mmCIF file of C-alpha atoms and ligand atoms in Angstrom:
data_model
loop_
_atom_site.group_PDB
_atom_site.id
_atom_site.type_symbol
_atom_site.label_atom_id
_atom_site.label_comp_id
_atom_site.label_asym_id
_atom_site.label_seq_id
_atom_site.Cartn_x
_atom_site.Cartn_y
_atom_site.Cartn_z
ATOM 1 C CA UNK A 1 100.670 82.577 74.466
ATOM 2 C CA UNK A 2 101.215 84.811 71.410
ATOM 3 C CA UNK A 3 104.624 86.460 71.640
ATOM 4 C CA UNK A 4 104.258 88.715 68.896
ATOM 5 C CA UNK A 5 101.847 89.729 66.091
ATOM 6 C CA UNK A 6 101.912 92.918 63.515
ATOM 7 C CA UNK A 7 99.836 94.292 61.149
ATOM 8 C CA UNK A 8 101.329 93.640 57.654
ATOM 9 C CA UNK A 9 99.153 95.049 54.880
ATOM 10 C CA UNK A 10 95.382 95.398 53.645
ATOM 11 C CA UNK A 11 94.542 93.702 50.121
ATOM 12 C CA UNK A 12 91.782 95.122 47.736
ATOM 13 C CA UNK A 13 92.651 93.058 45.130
ATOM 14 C CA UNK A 14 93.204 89.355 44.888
ATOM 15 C CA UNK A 15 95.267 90.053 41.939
ATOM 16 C CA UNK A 16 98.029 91.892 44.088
ATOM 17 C CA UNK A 17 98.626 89.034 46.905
ATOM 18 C CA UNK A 18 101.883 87.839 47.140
ATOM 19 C CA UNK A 19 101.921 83.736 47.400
ATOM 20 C CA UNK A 20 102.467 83.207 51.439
ATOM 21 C CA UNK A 21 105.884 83.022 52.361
ATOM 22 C CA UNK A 22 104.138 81.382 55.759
ATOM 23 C CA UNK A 23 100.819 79.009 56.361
ATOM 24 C CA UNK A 24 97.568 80.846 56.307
ATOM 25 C CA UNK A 25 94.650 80.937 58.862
ATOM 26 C CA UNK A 26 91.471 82.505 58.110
ATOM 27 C CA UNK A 27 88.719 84.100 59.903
ATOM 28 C CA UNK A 28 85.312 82.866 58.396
ATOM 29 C CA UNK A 29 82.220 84.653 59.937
ATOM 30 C CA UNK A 30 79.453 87.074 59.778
ATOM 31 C CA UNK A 31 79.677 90.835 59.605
ATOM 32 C CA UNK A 32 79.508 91.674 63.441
ATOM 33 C CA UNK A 33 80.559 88.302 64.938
ATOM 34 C CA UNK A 34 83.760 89.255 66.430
ATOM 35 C CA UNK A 35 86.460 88.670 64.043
ATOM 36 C CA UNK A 36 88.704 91.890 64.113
ATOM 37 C CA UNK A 37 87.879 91.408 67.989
ATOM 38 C CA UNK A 38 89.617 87.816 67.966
ATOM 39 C CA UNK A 39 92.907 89.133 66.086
ATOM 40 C CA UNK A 40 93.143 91.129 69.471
ATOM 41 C CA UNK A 41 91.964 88.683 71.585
ATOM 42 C CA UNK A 42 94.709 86.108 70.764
ATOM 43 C CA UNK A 43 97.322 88.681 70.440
ATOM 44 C CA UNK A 44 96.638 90.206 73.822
ATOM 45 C CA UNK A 45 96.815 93.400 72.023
ATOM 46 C CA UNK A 46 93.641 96.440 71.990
ATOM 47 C CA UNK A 47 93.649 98.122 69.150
ATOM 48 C CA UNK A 48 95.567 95.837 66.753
ATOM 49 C CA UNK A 49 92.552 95.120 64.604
ATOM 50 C CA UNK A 50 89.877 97.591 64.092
ATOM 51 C CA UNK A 51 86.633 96.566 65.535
ATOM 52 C CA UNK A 52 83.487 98.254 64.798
ATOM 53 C CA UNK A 53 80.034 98.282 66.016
ATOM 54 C CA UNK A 54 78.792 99.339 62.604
ATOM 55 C CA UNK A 55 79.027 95.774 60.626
ATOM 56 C CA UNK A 56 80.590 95.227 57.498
ATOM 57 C CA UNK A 57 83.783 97.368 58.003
ATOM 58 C CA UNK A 58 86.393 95.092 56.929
ATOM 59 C CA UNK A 59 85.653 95.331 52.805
ATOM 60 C CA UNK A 60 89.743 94.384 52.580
ATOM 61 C CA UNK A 61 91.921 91.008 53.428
ATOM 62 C CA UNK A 62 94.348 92.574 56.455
ATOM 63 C CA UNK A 63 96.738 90.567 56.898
ATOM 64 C CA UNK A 64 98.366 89.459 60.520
ATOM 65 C CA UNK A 65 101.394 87.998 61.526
ATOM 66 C CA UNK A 66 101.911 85.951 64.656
ATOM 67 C CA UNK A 67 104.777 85.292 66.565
ATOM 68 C CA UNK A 68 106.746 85.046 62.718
ATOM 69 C CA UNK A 69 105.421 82.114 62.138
ATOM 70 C CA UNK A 70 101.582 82.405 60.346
ATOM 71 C CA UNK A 71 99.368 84.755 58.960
ATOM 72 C CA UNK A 72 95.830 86.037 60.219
ATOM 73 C CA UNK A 73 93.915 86.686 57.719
ATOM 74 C CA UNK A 74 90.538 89.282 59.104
ATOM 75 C CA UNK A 75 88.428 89.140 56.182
ATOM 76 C CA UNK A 76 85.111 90.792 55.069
ATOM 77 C CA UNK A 77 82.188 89.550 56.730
ATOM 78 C CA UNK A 78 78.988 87.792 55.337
ATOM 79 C CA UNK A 79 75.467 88.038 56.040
ATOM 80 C CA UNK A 80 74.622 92.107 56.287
ATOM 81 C CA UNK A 81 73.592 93.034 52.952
ATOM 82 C CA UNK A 82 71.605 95.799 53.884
ATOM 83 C CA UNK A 83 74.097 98.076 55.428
ATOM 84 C CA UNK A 84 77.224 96.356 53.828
ATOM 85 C CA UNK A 85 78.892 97.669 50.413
ATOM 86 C CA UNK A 86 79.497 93.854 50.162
ATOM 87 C CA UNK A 87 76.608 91.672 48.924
ATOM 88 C CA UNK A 88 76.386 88.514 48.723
ATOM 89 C CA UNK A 89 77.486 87.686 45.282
ATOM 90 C CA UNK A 90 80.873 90.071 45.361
ATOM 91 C CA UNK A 91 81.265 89.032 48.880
ATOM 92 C CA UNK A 92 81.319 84.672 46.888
ATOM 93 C CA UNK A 93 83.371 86.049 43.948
ATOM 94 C CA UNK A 94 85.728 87.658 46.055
ATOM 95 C CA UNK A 95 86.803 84.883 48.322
ATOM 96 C CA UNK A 96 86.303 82.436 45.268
ATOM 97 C CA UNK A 97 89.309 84.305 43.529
ATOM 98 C CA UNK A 98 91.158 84.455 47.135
ATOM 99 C CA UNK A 99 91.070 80.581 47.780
ATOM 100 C CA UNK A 100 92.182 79.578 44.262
ATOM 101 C CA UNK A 101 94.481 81.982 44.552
ATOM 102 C CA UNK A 102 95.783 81.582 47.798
ATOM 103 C CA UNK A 103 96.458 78.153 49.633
ATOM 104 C CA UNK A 104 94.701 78.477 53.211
ATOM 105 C CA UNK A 105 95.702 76.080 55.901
ATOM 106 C CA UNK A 106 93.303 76.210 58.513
ATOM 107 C CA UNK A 107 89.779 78.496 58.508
ATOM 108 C CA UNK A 108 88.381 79.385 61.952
ATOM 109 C CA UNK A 109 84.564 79.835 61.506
ATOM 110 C CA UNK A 110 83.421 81.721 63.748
ATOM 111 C CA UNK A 111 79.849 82.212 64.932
ATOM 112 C CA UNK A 112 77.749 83.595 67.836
ATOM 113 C CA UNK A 113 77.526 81.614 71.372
ATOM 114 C CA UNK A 114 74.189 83.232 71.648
ATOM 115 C CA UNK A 115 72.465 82.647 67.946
ATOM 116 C CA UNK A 116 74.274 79.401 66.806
ATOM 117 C CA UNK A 117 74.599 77.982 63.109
ATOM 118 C CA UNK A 118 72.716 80.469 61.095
ATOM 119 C CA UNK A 119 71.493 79.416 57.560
ATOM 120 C CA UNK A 120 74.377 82.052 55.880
ATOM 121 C CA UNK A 121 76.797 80.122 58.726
ATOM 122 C CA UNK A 122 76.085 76.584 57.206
ATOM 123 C CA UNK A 123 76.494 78.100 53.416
ATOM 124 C CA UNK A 124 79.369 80.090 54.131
ATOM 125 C CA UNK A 125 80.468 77.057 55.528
ATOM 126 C CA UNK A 126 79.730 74.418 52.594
ATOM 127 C CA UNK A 127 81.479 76.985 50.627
ATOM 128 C CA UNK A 128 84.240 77.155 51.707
ATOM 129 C CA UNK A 129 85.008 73.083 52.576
ATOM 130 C CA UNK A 130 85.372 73.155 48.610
ATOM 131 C CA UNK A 131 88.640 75.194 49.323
ATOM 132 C CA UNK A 132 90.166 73.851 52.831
ATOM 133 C CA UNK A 133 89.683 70.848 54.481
ATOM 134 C CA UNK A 134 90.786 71.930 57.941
ATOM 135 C CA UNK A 135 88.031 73.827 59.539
ATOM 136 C CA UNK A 136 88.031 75.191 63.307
ATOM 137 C CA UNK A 137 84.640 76.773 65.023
ATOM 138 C CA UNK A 138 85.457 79.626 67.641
ATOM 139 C CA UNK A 139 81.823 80.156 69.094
ATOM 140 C CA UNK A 140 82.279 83.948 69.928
ATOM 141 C CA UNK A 141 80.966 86.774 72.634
ATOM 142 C CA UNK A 142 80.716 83.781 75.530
ATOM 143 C CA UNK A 143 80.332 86.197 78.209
ATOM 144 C CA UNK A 144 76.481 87.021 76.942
ATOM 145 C CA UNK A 145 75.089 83.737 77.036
ATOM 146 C CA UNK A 146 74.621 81.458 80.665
ATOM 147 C CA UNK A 147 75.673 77.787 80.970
ATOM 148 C CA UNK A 148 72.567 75.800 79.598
ATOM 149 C CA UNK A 149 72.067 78.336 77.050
ATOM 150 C CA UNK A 150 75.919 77.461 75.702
ATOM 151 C CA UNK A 151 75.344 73.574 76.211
ATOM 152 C CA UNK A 152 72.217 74.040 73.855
ATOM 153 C CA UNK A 153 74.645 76.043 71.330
ATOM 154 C CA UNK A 154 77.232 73.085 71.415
ATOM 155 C CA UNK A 155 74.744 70.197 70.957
ATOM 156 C CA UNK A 156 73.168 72.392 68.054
ATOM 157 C CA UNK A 157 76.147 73.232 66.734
ATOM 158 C CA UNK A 158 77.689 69.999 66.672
ATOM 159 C CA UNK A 159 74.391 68.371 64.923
ATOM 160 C CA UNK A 160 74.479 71.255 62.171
ATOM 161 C CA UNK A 161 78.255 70.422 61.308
ATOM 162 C CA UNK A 162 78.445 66.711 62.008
ATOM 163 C CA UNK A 163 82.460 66.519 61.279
ATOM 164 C CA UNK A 164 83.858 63.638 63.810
ATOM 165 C CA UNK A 165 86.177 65.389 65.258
ATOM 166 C CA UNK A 166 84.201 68.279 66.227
ATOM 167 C CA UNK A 167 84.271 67.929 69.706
ATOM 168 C CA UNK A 168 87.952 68.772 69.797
ATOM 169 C CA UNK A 169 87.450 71.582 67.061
ATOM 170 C CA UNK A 170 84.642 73.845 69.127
ATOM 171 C CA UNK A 171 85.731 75.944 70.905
ATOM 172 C CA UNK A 172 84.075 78.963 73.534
ATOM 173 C CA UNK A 173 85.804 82.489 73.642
ATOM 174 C CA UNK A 174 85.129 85.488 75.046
ATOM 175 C CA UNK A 175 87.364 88.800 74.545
ATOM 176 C CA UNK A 176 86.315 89.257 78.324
ATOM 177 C CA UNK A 177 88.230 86.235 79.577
ATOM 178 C CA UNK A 178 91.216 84.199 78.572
ATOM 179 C CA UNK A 179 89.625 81.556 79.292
ATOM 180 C CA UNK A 180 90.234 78.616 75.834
ATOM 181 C CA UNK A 181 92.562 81.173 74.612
ATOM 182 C CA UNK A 182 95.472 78.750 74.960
ATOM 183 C CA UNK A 183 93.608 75.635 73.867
ATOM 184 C CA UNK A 184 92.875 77.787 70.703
ATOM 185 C CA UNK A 185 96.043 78.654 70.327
ATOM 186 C CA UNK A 186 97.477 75.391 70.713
ATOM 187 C CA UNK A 187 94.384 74.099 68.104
ATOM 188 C CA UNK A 188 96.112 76.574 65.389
ATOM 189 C CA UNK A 189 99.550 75.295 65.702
ATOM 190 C CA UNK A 190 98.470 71.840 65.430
ATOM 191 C CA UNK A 191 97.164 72.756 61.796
ATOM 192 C CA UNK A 192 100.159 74.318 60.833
HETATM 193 P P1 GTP B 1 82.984 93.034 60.579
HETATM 194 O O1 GTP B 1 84.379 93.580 60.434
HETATM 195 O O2 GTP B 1 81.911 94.036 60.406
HETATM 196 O O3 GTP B 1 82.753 91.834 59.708
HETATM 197 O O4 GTP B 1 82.782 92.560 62.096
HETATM 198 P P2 GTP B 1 83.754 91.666 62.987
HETATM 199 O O5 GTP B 1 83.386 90.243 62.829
HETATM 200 O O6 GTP B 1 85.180 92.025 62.780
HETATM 201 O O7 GTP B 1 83.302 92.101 64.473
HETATM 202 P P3 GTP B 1 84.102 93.011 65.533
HETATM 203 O O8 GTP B 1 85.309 92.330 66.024
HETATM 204 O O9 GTP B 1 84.254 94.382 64.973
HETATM 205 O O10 GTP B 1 83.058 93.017 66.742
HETATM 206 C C1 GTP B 1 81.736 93.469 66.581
HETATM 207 C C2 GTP B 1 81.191 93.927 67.904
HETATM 208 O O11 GTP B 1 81.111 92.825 68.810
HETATM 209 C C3 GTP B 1 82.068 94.977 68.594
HETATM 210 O O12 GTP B 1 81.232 95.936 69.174
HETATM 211 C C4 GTP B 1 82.816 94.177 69.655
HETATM 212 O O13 GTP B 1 83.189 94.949 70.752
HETATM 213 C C5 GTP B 1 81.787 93.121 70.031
HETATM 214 N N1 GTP B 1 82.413 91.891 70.564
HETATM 215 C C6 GTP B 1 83.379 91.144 69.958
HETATM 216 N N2 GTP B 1 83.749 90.094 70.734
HETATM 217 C C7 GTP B 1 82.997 90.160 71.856
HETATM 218 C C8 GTP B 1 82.900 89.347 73.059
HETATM 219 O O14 GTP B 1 83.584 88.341 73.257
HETATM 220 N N3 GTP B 1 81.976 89.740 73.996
HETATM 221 C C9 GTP B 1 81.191 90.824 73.820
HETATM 222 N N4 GTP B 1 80.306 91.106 74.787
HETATM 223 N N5 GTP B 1 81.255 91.618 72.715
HETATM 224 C C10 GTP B 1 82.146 91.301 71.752
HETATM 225 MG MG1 MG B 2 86.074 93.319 61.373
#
């Protein structure tokens, strides 16, 4: 369980982050996925990260600590170019400058339970394996989709990213349940 975690500060500008002082985990997903919603989630906390129904709301890196020992990074979102100030080109540059920049530990990609490995899920992804080697797949919003609908998702998902080890980096969440939340948290520290 997460003991503590505080918001520390929103960055604009790659230029003005400090190097870490403490390991970095980033959230990797589309706009809408449920990224701010896993910050709270894991912290057991409601209104810790602002979630949104309108997608593309996070345009900044807000930075998270937890329990004093890591940072959460809740970054902008891909993949809504239509309502989002963010296309797809600033949204590359952007986190281009971050991760040569910034050393990242561990990325948690998250995606839909329901929808799977989109085509902007397996770029995103390829993009950023340039950066960080250690990536972990939350599947998100587990509560809308049934049992053979999930297994479908996992055998899917595990075909699109064909890493070895995947079976012990996939993970099924749900801000409804706690259910994983441990064996997520757990998956984290092992990274560290
Ligand atoms: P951007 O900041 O726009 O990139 O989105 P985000 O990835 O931070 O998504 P956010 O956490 O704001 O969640 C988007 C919507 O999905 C919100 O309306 C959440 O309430 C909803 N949501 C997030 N997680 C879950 C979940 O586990 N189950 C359900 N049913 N809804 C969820
Ligand atoms: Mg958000």
């Amino acid at each position: 369980m997460i003991k503590s975690a505080k918001y520390i500060k929103s960055y604009y500008q790659i230029e003005d982050l400090p190097t870490p002082d403490k390991p970095v985990v980033f959230l990797l997903g589309r706009s809408n996925v449920g990224k701010s919603s896993f910050i709270n989630y894991i912290s057991n906390q409601h209104h810790l990260a602002r979630t949104s129904s309108v997608p593309g709301k996070t345009i900044a890196l807000n930075y998270y600590l937890l329990d004093n020992n890591y940072y959460l990074v809740d970054a902008p979102g891909y993949g809504y170019a239509k309502h989002s100030k963010l296309t797809l080109q600033k949204w590359d540059n952007f986190l281009t400058k971050y991760f040569n920049r910034i050393t990242v530990n561990l990325v948690l990609h998250l995606m839909d339970s329901k929808v799977g490995p989109t085509d902007k899920d397996i770029i995103a992804n390829n993009f950023i394996k340039e950066f960080v080697q250690n990536v972990v797949f939350i599947m998100t919003k587990a509560d809308k989709i049934n049992q053979s609908e999930m297994s479908a998702t996992f055998k899917r998902t595990k075909d699109v990213f064909s890493d070895a080890i995947l079976n012990e980096n996939l993970f099924f969440i749900s801000t409804k349940s706690n259910k994983n939340k441990d064996k997520v948290i757990k998956k984290i520290y092992e990274y560290l």
